[in-house]
C-alpha cells in the first residue's frame, strides 16, 4: 500500500476579508514545511460566484475535491461555518481548525451562536445595504483589529469587501465536527465574537487552545497561530481518504 501524501492545509477567511488575511501565516507555515493555501470565497470585490453560505460551501468543496489528497481545513470567524458544512461527506478532510470561528451545529447560524452578543458603542457594527453587509473603518478597527498597530489596521481595512447577509443568517446544513476531529483556538480579547461564545462553541471541539489576542490573530500573531496550525496538520490522521478520489454524497 502506497504511503499517503501529507495533508494540504486549506485556510478559509472570515466575512468581509479575503485570502490576503492569511498571508502572514502562510509565510510562517512555508518556513515550517507545511503545504498550505488560502481559499478565496466568492463575493463582491473578491471572486465571481454565489456569495452566500451555500455558494461558499460549494466553492470550498470544489477546492477539497481538487486536492486529491488528505486535507485539513482551518476557518476564521465566519469561515468556521463554511468549514463545518463543506467538510461533511468529504472523507479526505482529516481535521478541522476553528480560529475565533463559528463552530456551529446543524440548523444553527452565526447570528444564533454569537451569544452573548457583542456590545459596541453607538454607530459601531455592520451596516446593511440591500442584500449586503458592510463594515466601516471605525467598526473594523474595534471589532477586528483592536490589537494591531494603526498602520497595519489601516492596511487591512482598505481591503475589506461587502458580504452577503445570507452568510451570517443562514443555518448550516451539516456539522462535520461530529465525525471529524477538531481544534478550536479561542481569542481571549475578541470583540467580534465574545470569548464566552467562543468558549461555548469550543466545548464541541476535540482540542482547545487560547490566544491572548483580538479577533484577527492571522495578522496580530501570525507566528503563534502558524505553530498551532502546523501542529494540527502534523497530528491529523489519514481519516477516510480514498486515493481514487471518490467522495460521499452531497
PDB file of C-alpha atoms in Angstrom, residues 12 50 52-62 64 73 75 78-91 93 96 98 102-110 166-167 169-180 248-250:
ATOM      1  CA  UNK A  12     -10.699  29.892   4.867  1.00  0.00           C
ATOM      2  CA  UNK A  50     -22.720  32.636  -5.499  1.00  0.00           C
ATOM      3  CA  UNK A  52     -23.986  33.328   0.324  1.00  0.00           C
ATOM      4  CA  UNK A  53     -23.262  30.415   2.664  1.00  0.00           C
ATOM      5  CA  UNK A  54     -24.436  27.794   0.165  1.00  0.00           C
ATOM      6  CA  UNK A  55     -22.198  29.269  -2.523  1.00  0.00           C
ATOM      7  CA  UNK A  56     -19.224  29.381  -0.196  1.00  0.00           C
ATOM      8  CA  UNK A  57     -19.738  25.766   0.864  1.00  0.00           C
ATOM      9  CA  UNK A  58     -19.862  24.709  -2.792  1.00  0.00           C
ATOM     10  CA  UNK A  59     -16.699  26.681  -3.574  1.00  0.00           C
ATOM     11  CA  UNK A  60     -14.782  25.106  -0.699  1.00  0.00           C
ATOM     12  CA  UNK A  61     -15.950  21.613  -1.624  1.00  0.00           C
ATOM     13  CA  UNK A  62     -14.540  22.194  -5.101  1.00  0.00           C
ATOM     14  CA  UNK A  64     -11.324  19.942  -1.280  1.00  0.00           C
ATOM     15  CA  UNK A  73      -9.431  22.827   6.934  1.00  0.00           C
ATOM     16  CA  UNK A  75     -11.648  28.579   9.210  1.00  0.00           C
ATOM     17  CA  UNK A  78     -17.496  33.140   9.601  1.00  0.00           C
ATOM     18  CA  UNK A  79     -15.141  30.784   7.760  1.00  0.00           C
ATOM     19  CA  UNK A  80     -15.846  28.291  10.518  1.00  0.00           C
ATOM     20  CA  UNK A  81     -19.445  27.957   9.306  1.00  0.00           C
ATOM     21  CA  UNK A  82     -18.206  27.246   5.780  1.00  0.00           C
ATOM     22  CA  UNK A  83     -15.720  24.655   7.027  1.00  0.00           C
ATOM     23  CA  UNK A  84     -18.348  22.969   9.213  1.00  0.00           C
ATOM     24  CA  UNK A  85     -20.737  22.250   6.344  1.00  0.00           C
ATOM     25  CA  UNK A  86     -18.240  21.831   3.493  1.00  0.00           C
ATOM     26  CA  UNK A  87     -16.347  19.021   5.248  1.00  0.00           C
ATOM     27  CA  UNK A  88     -19.481  16.908   5.653  1.00  0.00           C
ATOM     28  CA  UNK A  89     -19.398  13.957   3.283  1.00  0.00           C
ATOM     29  CA  UNK A  90     -15.792  14.622   2.334  1.00  0.00           C
ATOM     30  CA  UNK A  91     -13.687  11.677   3.611  1.00  0.00           C
ATOM     31  CA  UNK A  93     -10.935  16.010   5.333  1.00  0.00           C
ATOM     32  CA  UNK A  96     -10.889  20.924  11.304  1.00  0.00           C
ATOM     33  CA  UNK A  98     -11.555  26.884  14.155  1.00  0.00           C
ATOM     34  CA  UNK A 102     -18.259  29.710  14.329  1.00  0.00           C
ATOM     35  CA  UNK A 103     -18.294  26.016  15.208  1.00  0.00           C
ATOM     36  CA  UNK A 104     -21.985  25.509  14.517  1.00  0.00           C
ATOM     37  CA  UNK A 105     -24.388  22.642  14.968  1.00  0.00           C
ATOM     38  CA  UNK A 106     -26.782  21.611  12.222  1.00  0.00           C
ATOM     39  CA  UNK A 107     -29.567  24.179  11.866  1.00  0.00           C
ATOM     40  CA  UNK A 108     -27.589  26.903  13.674  1.00  0.00           C
ATOM     41  CA  UNK A 109     -26.444  30.200  12.100  1.00  0.00           C
ATOM     42  CA  UNK A 110     -23.631  32.570  13.021  1.00  0.00           C
ATOM     43  CA  UNK A 166     -27.009  35.254   3.819  1.00  0.00           C
ATOM     44  CA  UNK A 167     -23.562  34.351   5.080  1.00  0.00           C
ATOM     45  CA  UNK A 169     -28.020  34.462   8.843  1.00  0.00           C
ATOM     46  CA  UNK A 170     -28.198  31.096   7.055  1.00  0.00           C
ATOM     47  CA  UNK A 171     -28.056  27.916   9.165  1.00  0.00           C
ATOM     48  CA  UNK A 172     -25.523  25.226   8.327  1.00  0.00           C
ATOM     49  CA  UNK A 173     -26.997  22.056   6.867  1.00  0.00           C
ATOM     50  CA  UNK A 174     -24.464  19.653   8.375  1.00  0.00           C
ATOM     51  CA  UNK A 175     -21.967  19.574  11.240  1.00  0.00           C
ATOM     52  CA  UNK A 176     -18.802  17.767  10.163  1.00  0.00           C
ATOM     53  CA  UNK A 177     -17.152  18.175  13.569  1.00  0.00           C
ATOM     54  CA  UNK A 178     -19.387  15.405  14.871  1.00  0.00           C
ATOM     55  CA  UNK A 179     -17.311  12.955  12.812  1.00  0.00           C
ATOM     56  CA  UNK A 180     -14.037  14.785  12.100  1.00  0.00           C
ATOM     57  CA  UNK A 248     -19.591  10.981  -0.106  1.00  0.00           C
ATOM     58  CA  UNK A 249     -22.975  12.173  -1.221  1.00  0.00           C
ATOM     59  CA  UNK A 250     -23.858  15.866  -1.075  1.00  0.00           C
TER      60      UNK A 250
END
